[in-house]
MMTF fields as JSON, N, C-alpha, C and O atoms, coordinates in Angstrom:
{
  "mmtfVersion": "1.0.0",
  "mmtfProducer": "UNKNOWN",
  "numBonds": 471,
  "numAtoms": 472,
  "numGroups": 118,
  "numChains": 1,
  "numModels": 1,
  "chainsPerModel": [1],
  "groupsPerChain": [118],
  "chainIdList": ["A"],
  "bondAtomList": [4, 2, 8, 6, 12, 10, 16, 14, 20, 18, 24, 22, 28, 26, 32, 30, 36, 34, 40, 38, 44, 42, 48, 46, 52, 50, 56, 54, 60, 58, 64, 62, 68, 66, 72, 70, 76, 74, 80, 78, 84, 82, 88, 86, 92, 90, 96, 94, 100, 98, 104, 102, 108, 106, 112, 110, 116, 114, 120, 118, 124, 122, 128, 126, 132, 130, 136, 134, 140, 138, 144, 142, 148, 146, 152, 150, 156, 154, 160, 158, 164, 162, 168, 166, 172, 170, 176, 174, 180, 178, 184, 182, 188, 186, 192, 190, 196, 194, 200, 198, 204, 202, 208, 206, 212, 210, 216, 214, 220, 218, 224, 222, 228, 226, 232, 230, 236, 234, 240, 238, 244, 242, 248, 246, 252, 250, 256, 254, 260, 258, 264, 262, 268, 266, 272, 270, 276, 274, 280, 278, 284, 282, 288, 286, 292, 290, 296, 294, 300, 298, 304, 302, 308, 306, 312, 310, 316, 314, 320, 318, 324, 322, 328, 326, 332, 330, 336, 334, 340, 338, 344, 342, 348, 346, 352, 350, 356, 354, 360, 358, 364, 362, 368, 366, 372, 370, 376, 374, 380, 378, 384, 382, 388, 386, 392, 390, 396, 394, 400, 398, 404, 402, 408, 406, 412, 410, 416, 414, 420, 418, 424, 422, 428, 426, 432, 430, 436, 434, 440, 438, 444, 442, 448, 446, 452, 450, 456, 454, 460, 458, 464, 462, 468, 466],
  "bondOrderList": [1, 1, 1, 1, 1, 1, 1, 1, 1, 1, 1, 1, 1, 1, 1, 1, 1, 1, 1, 1, 1, 1, 1, 1, 1, 1, 1, 1, 1, 1, 1, 1, 1, 1, 1, 1, 1, 1, 1, 1, 1, 1, 1, 1, 1, 1, 1, 1, 1, 1, 1, 1, 1, 1, 1, 1, 1, 1, 1, 1, 1, 1, 1, 1, 1, 1, 1, 1, 1, 1, 1, 1, 1, 1, 1, 1, 1, 1, 1, 1, 1, 1, 1, 1, 1, 1, 1, 1, 1, 1, 1, 1, 1, 1, 1, 1, 1, 1, 1, 1, 1, 1, 1, 1, 1, 1, 1, 1, 1, 1, 1, 1, 1, 1, 1, 1, 1],
  "groupList": [{"groupName": "MET", "atomNameList": ["N", "CA", "C", "O"], "elementList": ["N", "C", "C", "O"], "formalChargeList": [0, 0, 0, 0], "bondAtomList": [1, 0, 2, 1, 3, 2], "bondOrderList": [1, 1, 2], "singleLetterCode": "M", "chemCompType": "L-PEPTIDE LINKING"}, {"groupName": "HIS", "atomNameList": ["N", "CA", "C", "O"], "elementList": ["N", "C", "C", "O"], "formalChargeList": [0, 0, 0, 0], "bondAtomList": [1, 0, 2, 1, 3, 2], "bondOrderList": [1, 1, 2], "singleLetterCode": "H", "chemCompType": "L-PEPTIDE LINKING"}, {"groupName": "GLU", "atomNameList": ["N", "CA", "C", "O"], "elementList": ["N", "C", "C", "O"], "formalChargeList": [0, 0, 0, 0], "bondAtomList": [1, 0, 2, 1, 3, 2], "bondOrderList": [1, 1, 2], "singleLetterCode": "E", "chemCompType": "L-PEPTIDE LINKING"}, {"groupName": "LEU", "atomNameList": ["N", "CA", "C", "O"], "elementList": ["N", "C", "C", "O"], "formalChargeList": [0, 0, 0, 0], "bondAtomList": [1, 0, 2, 1, 3, 2], "bondOrderList": [1, 1, 2], "singleLetterCode": "L", "chemCompType": "L-PEPTIDE LINKING"}, {"groupName": "SER", "atomNameList": ["N", "CA", "C", "O"], "elementList": ["N", "C", "C", "O"], "formalChargeList": [0, 0, 0, 0], "bondAtomList": [1, 0, 2, 1, 3, 2], "bondOrderList": [1, 1, 2], "singleLetterCode": "S", "chemCompType": "L-PEPTIDE LINKING"}, {"groupName": "ILE", "atomNameList": ["N", "CA", "C", "O"], "elementList": ["N", "C", "C", "O"], "formalChargeList": [0, 0, 0, 0], "bondAtomList": [1, 0, 2, 1, 3, 2], "bondOrderList": [1, 1, 2], "singleLetterCode": "I", "chemCompType": "L-PEPTIDE LINKING"}, {"groupName": "ALA", "atomNameList": ["N", "CA", "C", "O"], "elementList": ["N", "C", "C", "O"], "formalChargeList": [0, 0, 0, 0], "bondAtomList": [1, 0, 2, 1, 3, 2], "bondOrderList": [1, 1, 2], "singleLetterCode": "A", "chemCompType": "L-PEPTIDE LINKING"}, {"groupName": "THR", "atomNameList": ["N", "CA", "C", "O"], "elementList": ["N", "C", "C", "O"], "formalChargeList": [0, 0, 0, 0], "bondAtomList": [1, 0, 2, 1, 3, 2], "bondOrderList": [1, 1, 2], "singleLetterCode": "T", "chemCompType": "L-PEPTIDE LINKING"}, {"groupName": "ARG", "atomNameList": ["N", "CA", "C", "O"], "elementList": ["N", "C", "C", "O"], "formalChargeList": [0, 0, 0, 0], "bondAtomList": [1, 0, 2, 1, 3, 2], "bondOrderList": [1, 1, 2], "singleLetterCode": "R", "chemCompType": "L-PEPTIDE LINKING"}, {"groupName": "GLY", "atomNameList": ["N", "CA", "C", "O"], "elementList": ["N", "C", "C", "O"], "formalChargeList": [0, 0, 0, 0], "bondAtomList": [1, 0, 2, 1, 3, 2], "bondOrderList": [1, 1, 2], "singleLetterCode": "G", "chemCompType": "PEPTIDE LINKING"}, {"groupName": "ASN", "atomNameList": ["N", "CA", "C", "O"], "elementList": ["N", "C", "C", "O"], "formalChargeList": [0, 0, 0, 0], "bondAtomList": [1, 0, 2, 1, 3, 2], "bondOrderList": [1, 1, 2], "singleLetterCode": "N", "chemCompType": "L-PEPTIDE LINKING"}, {"groupName": "ASP", "atomNameList": ["N", "CA", "C", "O"], "elementList": ["N", "C", "C", "O"], "formalChargeList": [0, 0, 0, 0], "bondAtomList": [1, 0, 2, 1, 3, 2], "bondOrderList": [1, 1, 2], "singleLetterCode": "D", "chemCompType": "L-PEPTIDE LINKING"}, {"groupName": "VAL", "atomNameList": ["N", "CA", "C", "O"], "elementList": ["N", "C", "C", "O"], "formalChargeList": [0, 0, 0, 0], "bondAtomList": [1, 0, 2, 1, 3, 2], "bondOrderList": [1, 1, 2], "singleLetterCode": "V", "chemCompType": "L-PEPTIDE LINKING"}, {"groupName": "PRO", "atomNameList": ["N", "CA", "C", "O"], "elementList": ["N", "C", "C", "O"], "formalChargeList": [0, 0, 0, 0], "bondAtomList": [1, 0, 2, 1, 3, 2], "bondOrderList": [1, 1, 2], "singleLetterCode": "P", "chemCompType": "L-PEPTIDE LINKING"}, {"groupName": "PHE", "atomNameList": ["N", "CA", "C", "O"], "elementList": ["N", "C", "C", "O"], "formalChargeList": [0, 0, 0, 0], "bondAtomList": [1, 0, 2, 1, 3, 2], "bondOrderList": [1, 1, 2], "singleLetterCode": "F", "chemCompType": "L-PEPTIDE LINKING"}, {"groupName": "GLN", "atomNameList": ["N", "CA", "C", "O"], "elementList": ["N", "C", "C", "O"], "formalChargeList": [0, 0, 0, 0], "bondAtomList": [1, 0, 2, 1, 3, 2], "bondOrderList": [1, 1, 2], "singleLetterCode": "Q", "chemCompType": "L-PEPTIDE LINKING"}, {"groupName": "TRP", "atomNameList": ["N", "CA", "C", "O"], "elementList": ["N", "C", "C", "O"], "formalChargeList": [0, 0, 0, 0], "bondAtomList": [1, 0, 2, 1, 3, 2], "bondOrderList": [1, 1, 2], "singleLetterCode": "W", "chemCompType": "L-PEPTIDE LINKING"}, {"groupName": "CYS", "atomNameList": ["N", "CA", "C", "O"], "elementList": ["N", "C", "C", "O"], "formalChargeList": [0, 0, 0, 0], "bondAtomList": [1, 0, 2, 1, 3, 2], "bondOrderList": [1, 1, 2], "singleLetterCode": "C", "chemCompType": "L-PEPTIDE LINKING"}],
  "groupTypeList": [0, 1, 2, 3, 4, 5, 6, 7, 6, 5, 5, 2, 8, 6, 9, 2, 3, 6, 8, 6, 10, 9, 7, 11, 6, 12, 6, 6, 12, 7, 12, 8, 12, 9, 2, 3, 6, 9, 12, 12, 13, 11, 6, 3, 11, 14, 6, 14, 2, 12, 6, 8, 11, 9, 7, 6, 3, 6, 11, 6, 8, 3, 12, 12, 2, 15, 12, 13, 6, 15, 6, 16, 17, 9, 13, 17, 6, 2, 2, 14, 13, 12, 9, 0, 13, 13, 14, 14, 16, 17, 13, 4, 17, 11, 15, 13, 4, 7, 2, 3, 8, 4, 9, 8, 2, 3, 15, 12, 7, 9, 5, 11, 13, 4, 13, 12, 13, 7],
  "groupIdList": [1, 2, 3, 4, 5, 6, 7, 8, 9, 10, 11, 12, 13, 14, 15, 16, 17, 18, 19, 20, 21, 22, 23, 24, 25, 26, 27, 28, 29, 30, 31, 32, 33, 34, 35, 36, 37, 38, 39, 40, 41, 42, 43, 44, 45, 46, 47, 48, 49, 50, 51, 52, 53, 54, 55, 56, 57, 58, 59, 60, 61, 62, 63, 64, 65, 66, 67, 68, 69, 70, 71, 72, 73, 74, 75, 76, 77, 78, 79, 80, 81, 82, 83, 84, 85, 86, 87, 88, 89, 90, 91, 92, 93, 94, 95, 96, 97, 98, 99, 100, 101, 102, 103, 104, 105, 106, 107, 108, 109, 110, 111, 112, 113, 114, 115, 116, 117, 118],
  "secStructList": [7, 6, 2, 2, 2, 2, 2, 2, 2, 2, 2, 2, 2, 2, 2, 2, 2, 2, 2, 2, 6, 6, 7, 1, 7, 3, 3, 3, 3, 3, 3, 3, 3, 3, 6, 6, 1, 1, 7, 7, 2, 2, 2, 2, 2, 2, 2, 2, 2, 2, 2, 2, 6, 6, 1, 6, 6, 6, 6, 7, 3, 3, 3, 3, 3, 3, 3, 7, 7, 3, 3, 3, 3, 6, 6, 6, 6, 3, 3, 3, 3, 7, 6, 6, 6, 6, 7, 7, 5, 7, 6, 6, 6, 7, 7, 5, 7, 7, 3, 3, 3, 3, 1, 7, 7, 3, 3, 3, 3, 3, 3, 3, 3, 7, 7, 7, 7, 7],
  "xCoordList": [-11.899, -11.363, -10.33, -10.693, -9.055, -8.005, -7.853, -7.158, -8.493, -8.439, -9.047, -8.65, -10.006, -10.613, -9.581, -9.528, -8.771, -7.741, -6.67, -6.115, -6.381, -5.419, -5.99, -5.282, -7.267, -7.907, -7.908, -7.674, -8.171, -8.155, -6.766, -6.63, -5.743, -4.366, -4.031, -3.334, -4.511, -4.273, -4.922, -4.322, -6.141, -6.849, -6.113, -5.972, -5.653, -4.895, -3.619, -3.301, -2.889, -1.625, -1.878, -1.151, -2.907, -3.231, -3.636, -3.287, -4.366, -4.731, -3.509, -3.429, -2.547, -1.295, -0.545, -0.054, -0.459, 0.237, -0.463, 0.186, -1.791, -2.546, -2.3, -2.051, -2.369, -2.132, -0.708, -0.49, 0.249, 1.639, 1.769, 2.67, 0.86, 0.864, -0.08, -0.317, -0.623, -1.445, -2.894, -3.545, -3.422, -4.822, -5.422, -4.708, -6.733, -7.419, -8.152, -8.446, -8.441, -9.244, -8.369, -7.331, -8.81, -8.08, -9.043, -10.106, -8.666, -9.496, -9.186, -10.084, -7.908, -7.519, -6.288, -5.44, -6.211, -5.055, -4.542, -5.305, -3.253, -2.652, -1.826, -1.01, -2.044, -1.291, -0.721, -1.314, 0.442, 1.063, 0.82, 1.117, 0.273, -0.037, 0.645, 0.343, 1.572, 2.3, 1.461, 0.571, 1.756, 1.049, 1.09, 0.159, 2.163, 2.324, 2.031, 2.362, 1.423, 1.154, 0.0, -0.2, -0.748, -1.862, -3.074, -3.89, -3.189, -4.297, -5.065, -4.476, -6.385, -7.245, -7.66, -8.385, -7.211, -7.485, -8.965, -9.301, -9.86, -11.289, -11.81, -12.622, -11.348, -11.753, -11.2, -11.873, -9.982, -9.394, -10.19, -10.43, -10.596, -11.383, -12.712, -13.123, -13.373, -14.632, -14.411, -15.166, -13.381, -13.077, -12.749, -13.12, -12.06, -11.726, -13.002, -13.116, -13.955, -15.221, -15.954, -16.559, -15.903, -16.551, -15.796, -16.407, -14.479, -13.657, -13.565, -13.364, -13.706, -13.552, -14.751, -14.644, -15.895, -17.109, -16.895, -16.413, -17.258, -17.121, -15.724, -15.461, -14.821, -13.456, -13.236, -14.106, -12.075, -11.717, -11.565, -11.537, -11.468, -11.332, -12.651, -12.653, -13.766, -15.081, -15.384, -16.109, -14.84, -15.101, -13.92, -13.969, -12.874, -11.661, -11.874, -12.679, -11.143, -11.157, -9.795, -8.788, -9.798, -8.57, -8.068, -8.821, -6.807, -6.167, -5.147, -4.194, -5.352, -4.474, -3.572, -4.044, -2.272, -1.279, -0.799, -0.15, -1.117, -0.715, 0.719, 1.089, 1.516, 2.928, 3.137, 2.892, 3.584, 3.818, 5.032, 5.985, 4.969, 6.09, 7.195, 6.96, 8.411, 9.575, 10.703, 10.969, 11.358, 12.507, 13.761, 13.689, 14.916, 16.216, 16.999, 17.083, 17.573, 18.416, 19.868, 20.284, 20.632, 22.036, 22.891, 23.675, 22.774, 23.638, 23.549, 24.562, 22.353, 22.258, 21.875, 21.672, 21.776, 21.476, 20.183, 20.132, 19.158, 17.855, 16.823, 16.819, 15.953, 14.791, 13.612, 13.465, 12.775, 11.661, 10.41, 10.499, 9.229, 7.98, 7.812, 8.107, 7.339, 7.155, 5.795, 5.661, 4.791, 3.45, 2.715, 3.221, 1.509, 0.679, -0.022, -0.786, 0.188, 1.03, 2.501, 2.91, 3.29, 4.681, 5.53, 5.432, 6.371, 7.297, 8.649, 8.841, 9.586, 10.871, 11.973, 13.125, 11.657, 12.634, 12.885, 11.951, 14.139, 14.487, 14.157, 14.598, 13.384, 13.055, 14.226, 14.201, 15.257, 16.39, 17.458, 17.94, 17.832, 18.942, 18.523, 19.353, 17.24, 16.709, 17.329, 17.598, 17.558, 18.098, 17.101, 16.347, 17.089, 16.177, 16.681, 17.883, 15.724, 16.054, 15.806, 14.873, 16.638, 16.446, 16.176, 16.059, 16.075, 15.892, 14.605, 14.458, 13.683, 12.453, 12.665, 12.965, 12.511, 12.764, 11.53, 11.647, 10.363, 9.126, 7.966, 8.05, 6.886, 5.687, 5.134, 4.036, 5.875, 5.389, 4.94, 4.537, 5.004, 4.698, 3.266, 2.334, 3.143, 1.851, 2.135, 2.416, 2.057, 2.463, 1.633, 1.218, 1.406, 0.777, 1.869, 2.9, 1.641, 2.65, 2.294, 3.135, 1.034, 0.673, -0.747, -1.599, -0.984, -2.329, -2.552, -1.631, -3.794, -4.182, -5.122, -6.216, -4.705, -5.585, -6.826, -6.791, -7.916, -9.15, -8.946, -8.267, -9.528, -9.422, -10.157, -11.185, -9.616, -10.229, -11.412, -11.25, -12.611, -13.77, -13.588, -13.036, -14.054, -13.933, -15.273, -15.355],
  "yCoordList": [12.965, 11.703, 11.217, 10.695, 11.389, 10.984, 9.469, 8.965, 8.746, 7.286, 6.759, 5.693, 7.483, 7.039, 7.052, 6.115, 8.095, 8.122, 7.064, 6.495, 6.799, 5.746, 4.377, 3.541, 4.152, 2.886, 2.676, 1.565, 3.737, 3.649, 3.266, 2.439, 3.872, 3.546, 2.099, 1.423, 1.62, 0.231, -0.721, -1.721, -0.404, -1.248, -1.27, -2.325, -0.112, -0.055, -0.879, -1.638, -0.73, -1.473, -2.971, -3.766, -3.361, -4.781, -5.367, -6.506, -4.605, -5.06, -5.264, -6.244, -4.341, -4.478, -5.738, -6.484, -5.972, -7.16, -8.432, -9.409, -8.42, -9.602, -9.898, -11.045, -8.861, -9.064, -9.557, -10.385, -9.056, -9.519, -10.991, -11.682, -11.463, -12.874, -13.708, -14.879, -13.108, -13.856, -14.034, -14.966, -13.163, -13.265, -11.873, -10.874, -11.83, -10.563, -10.617, -9.582, -11.816, -11.993, -11.969, -12.627, -11.203, -11.076, -11.307, -10.689, -12.197, -12.481, -11.535, -11.158, -11.146, -10.277, -9.467, -9.905, -8.289, -7.41, -7.109, -6.686, -7.327, -7.042, -5.769, -5.619, -4.859, -3.607, -3.412, -3.82, -2.779, -2.395, -0.898, -0.105, -0.521, 0.875, 1.256, 0.71, 2.204, 2.664, 3.56, 4.27, 3.516, 4.304, 5.798, 6.528, 6.252, 7.672, 8.005, 9.099, 7.091, 7.3, 8.266, 8.705, 8.595, 9.511, 8.853, 9.522, 7.542, 6.791, 6.125, 5.49, 6.279, 5.631, 4.276, 4.235, 3.169, 1.851, 1.572, 1.015, 1.943, 1.698, 2.512, 2.02, 3.746, 4.585, 4.011, 4.053, 3.478, 2.862, 1.631, 1.412, 0.836, -0.357, 0.024, -0.591, 1.029, 1.492, 2.029, 1.705, 2.842, 3.418, 2.319, 2.423, 1.278, 0.16, -0.516, -0.845, -0.721, -1.35, -0.51, -1.058, 0.803, 1.696, 1.693, 1.581, 1.814, 1.96, 0.675, 0.739, -0.477, -1.743, -2.077, -2.886, -1.451, -1.73, -1.456, -0.389, -2.429, -2.272, -2.527, -2.279, -3.017, -3.323, -4.834, -5.584, -5.266, -6.686, -7.143, -8.342, -6.194, -6.528, -6.376, -6.201, -6.44, -6.195, -7.092, -6.686, -8.293, -9.215, -9.351, -10.147, -8.588, -8.703, -8.08, -7.165, -8.594, -7.989, -7.35, -7.726, -6.383, -5.672, -6.189, -6.249, -6.559, -6.996, -5.928, -5.689, -5.286, -4.204, -4.699, -5.137, -4.623, -4.93, -3.597, -2.822, -3.336, -2.074, -2.189, -3.17, -1.159, -1.145, -0.058, 1.118, -0.435, 0.574, 1.445, 0.994, 2.682, 3.605, 3.272, 3.192, 3.08, 2.768, 3.724, 3.958, 4.27, 5.149, 4.457, 3.514, 4.943, 4.396, 5.477, 6.61, 5.122, 6.044, 5.624, 4.556, 6.467, 6.183, 6.112, 5.173, 7.077, 7.064, 5.797, 5.336, 5.231, 4.03, 2.773, 1.712, 2.895, 1.762, 1.041, -0.189, 1.813, 1.255, 1.63, 2.749, 0.691, 0.985, 1.093, 0.283, 2.098, 2.3, 2.757, 3.36, 2.46, 2.892, 4.4, 4.996, 4.998, 6.443, 6.839, 7.873, 6.017, 6.297, 7.32, 7.806, 7.629, 8.593, 9.448, 8.902, 10.752, 11.511, 11.128, 10.705, 11.28, 10.817, 11.589, 12.809, 10.827, 11.398, 10.755, 9.569, 11.535, 11.018, 11.158, 11.398, 11.018, 11.134, 9.746, 9.062, 9.33, 7.978, 7.794, 8.583, 6.76, 6.506, 5.928, 5.953, 5.406, 4.794, 5.797, 5.769, 6.695, 7.605, 9.074, 9.955, 9.331, 10.689, 11.627, 12.793, 11.094, 11.882, 11.863, 10.901, 12.911, 12.898, 11.946, 11.772, 11.342, 10.469, 11.223, 12.02, 10.967, 11.583, 10.543, 10.892, 9.261, 8.199, 7.429, 6.759, 7.538, 6.77, 5.478, 5.516, 4.348, 3.048, 2.472, 1.778, 2.752, 2.249, 3.133, 3.884, 3.026, 3.763, 4.64, 5.18, 4.798, 5.61, 4.763, 5.306, 3.466, 2.563, 2.765, 3.026, 2.635, 2.546, 1.835, 2.467, 0.51, -0.264, -1.532, -2.149, -1.899, -3.18, -4.227, -4.152, -5.202, -6.238, -7.573, -8.47, -7.716, -8.985, -9.009, -8.236, -9.902, -10.159, -11.665, -12.454, -12.042, -13.444, -13.583, -13.019, -14.333, -14.51, -15.307, -16.168, -15.001, -15.779, -17.145, -17.284, -18.157, -19.488, -19.527, -18.874, -20.294, -20.435, -21.393, -22.511, -20.959, -21.85, -23.08, -22.991, -24.222, -25.466, -25.942, -26.974],
  "zCoordList": [-2.752, -2.284, -3.303, -4.357, -2.99, -3.92, -4.005, -4.888, -3.101, -3.165, -4.456, -4.926, -5.044, -6.299, -7.432, -8.229, -7.507, -8.551, -8.277, -9.217, -7.031, -6.684, -7.066, -7.629, -6.759, -7.106, -8.614, -9.09, -9.364, -10.824, -11.329, -12.23, -10.741, -11.136, -10.775, -11.532, -9.64, -9.235, -10.244, -10.638, -10.653, -11.611, -12.954, -13.573, -13.395, -14.647, -14.558, -15.473, -13.459, -13.297, -13.194, -13.79, -12.442, -12.307, -13.653, -13.96, -14.454, -15.793, -16.662, -17.403, -16.578, -17.33, -16.912, -17.759, -15.609, -15.107, -15.549, -15.921, -15.506, -15.925, -17.404, -17.775, -18.251, -19.682, -19.944, -20.828, -19.187, -19.334, -18.967, -19.442, -18.115, -17.72, -18.578, -18.282, -19.643, -20.582, -20.185, -20.656, -19.329, -18.934, -18.798, -18.718, -18.775, -18.513, -17.181, -16.582, -16.726, -15.519, -14.264, -14.197, -13.284, -12.023, -10.862, -10.794, -9.954, -8.782, -7.629, -6.876, -7.484, -6.37, -6.737, -7.514, -6.167, -6.322, -4.927, -4.058, -4.707, -3.41, -3.513, -4.422, -2.578, -2.532, -1.133, -0.134, -1.089, 0.182, 0.348, -0.546, 1.509, 1.792, 3.093, 4.154, 2.993, 4.166, 5.048, 4.579, 6.315, 7.321, 7.018, 7.356, 6.384, 6.078, 4.612, 4.155, 3.88, 2.462, 2.208, 1.076, 3.233, 3.062, 2.425, 1.791, 2.595, 2.016, 3.153, 4.029, 3.127, 4.117, 3.53, 2.536, 4.131, 3.552, 3.292, 2.247, 4.213, 3.989, 2.805, 2.023, 2.673, 1.542, 0.236, -0.794, 0.276, -0.914, -1.32, -2.507, -0.357, -0.642, -1.299, -2.283, -0.754, -1.337, -2.752, -3.669, -2.922, -4.231, -5.248, -6.417, -4.805, -5.69, -6.185, -7.366, -5.289, -5.676, -6.724, -7.645, -6.588, -7.549, -8.876, -9.939, -8.818, -10.026, -10.848, -12.061, -10.22, -10.947, -11.829, -12.75, -11.544, -12.302, -13.786, -14.166, -14.622, -16.062, -16.595, -17.772, -15.754, -16.192, -16.147, -15.703, -16.607, -16.533, -15.081, -14.807, -14.158, -12.744, -11.995, -10.777, -12.709, -12.112, -10.911, -10.003, -10.901, -9.8, -8.842, -7.904, -9.072, -8.247, -6.874, -6.699, -5.923, -4.58, -4.334, -4.934, -3.442, -3.097, -1.762, -0.79, -1.714, -0.477, -0.109, -0.85, 1.041, 1.469, 2.589, 3.638, 2.351, 3.386, 3.943, 3.241, 5.194, 5.802, 6.319, 6.964, 6.018, 6.386, 7.439, 7.168, 8.633, 9.663, 9.325, 8.69, 9.761, 9.553, 10.553, 11.759, 10.023, 10.847, 10.473, 9.294, 11.487, 11.262, 11.776, 12.564, 11.317, 11.707, 12.411, 11.937, 13.544, 14.29, 14.076, 14.526, 13.388, 13.126, 14.377, 14.515, 15.307, 16.483, 17.329, 17.853, 17.469, 18.313, 17.532, 18.121, 16.196, 15.318, 15.709, 15.75, 15.99, 16.352, 15.308, 14.795, 14.999, 14.181, 15.136, 16.051, 14.915, 15.843, 15.1, 14.03, 15.681, 15.05, 15.166, 16.202, 14.098, 14.052, 14.607, 15.261, 14.344, 14.823, 13.976, 12.964, 14.421, 13.714, 14.746, 15.542, 14.786, 13.884, 14.068, 15.15, 12.999, 13.059, 14.059, 14.185, 14.769, 15.739, 15.479, 15.75, 14.952, 14.503, 15.539, 15.178, 16.791, 17.858, 18.416, 18.835, 18.424, 18.869, 20.346, 21.182, 20.673, 22.067, 22.869, 24.1, 22.178, 22.876, 23.287, 24.42, 22.353, 22.649, 22.686, 22.909, 22.468, 22.557, 21.523, 21.812, 20.289, 19.185, 18.026, 17.879, 17.205, 16.053, 14.968, 14.77, 14.278, 13.162, 11.859, 11.761, 10.874, 9.567, 8.491, 7.316, 8.871, 7.883, 8.144, 9.167, 7.205, 7.264, 6.482, 5.288, 7.144, 6.512, 5.828, 4.818, 6.365, 5.763, 6.185, 7.156, 5.433, 5.795, 4.703, 4.844, 3.599, 2.48, 1.29, 0.261, 1.421, 0.311, -0.202, 0.558, -1.495, -2.166, -3.477, -4.495, -3.435, -4.602, -4.753, -3.772, -5.995, -6.302, -6.164, -6.833, -5.295, -5.072, -5.679, -5.754, -6.121, -6.736, -7.239, -6.8, -8.158, -8.649, -8.62, -8.831, -8.354, -8.419, -9.604, -9.598, -10.624, -11.788, -11.41, -10.53, -12.092, -11.896, -12.503, -13.52, -11.886, -12.488, -13.82, -14.002, -14.733, -16.057, -15.924, -15.436, -16.359, -16.26, -17.143, -18.24, -16.657, -17.43, -17.923, -18.59]
}
């Protein structure tokens, strides 16, 4: 399950971002996961729960924003969903597309620091 290594990398990156912002505590980590990234969101969520144990993110939750795969057709200037399994044929002009606009993302887009106890 490669989601465990991805979850570990997310935790490391979120920790770096938190320290850069002057904190160690993180309440939530938001990631964007593209439809074609080869990551199963439920498996990533489970792996995150396992990997966060014993880290500064032990109580953090993972927020996954799923990004649909979209291709661009140059001849007719249309953007269209690729779907899964991917099909790169433009539904408007019946031509193949060679430009994928979205769907491969796998990135940490934000962290929410834990509130400071008073």
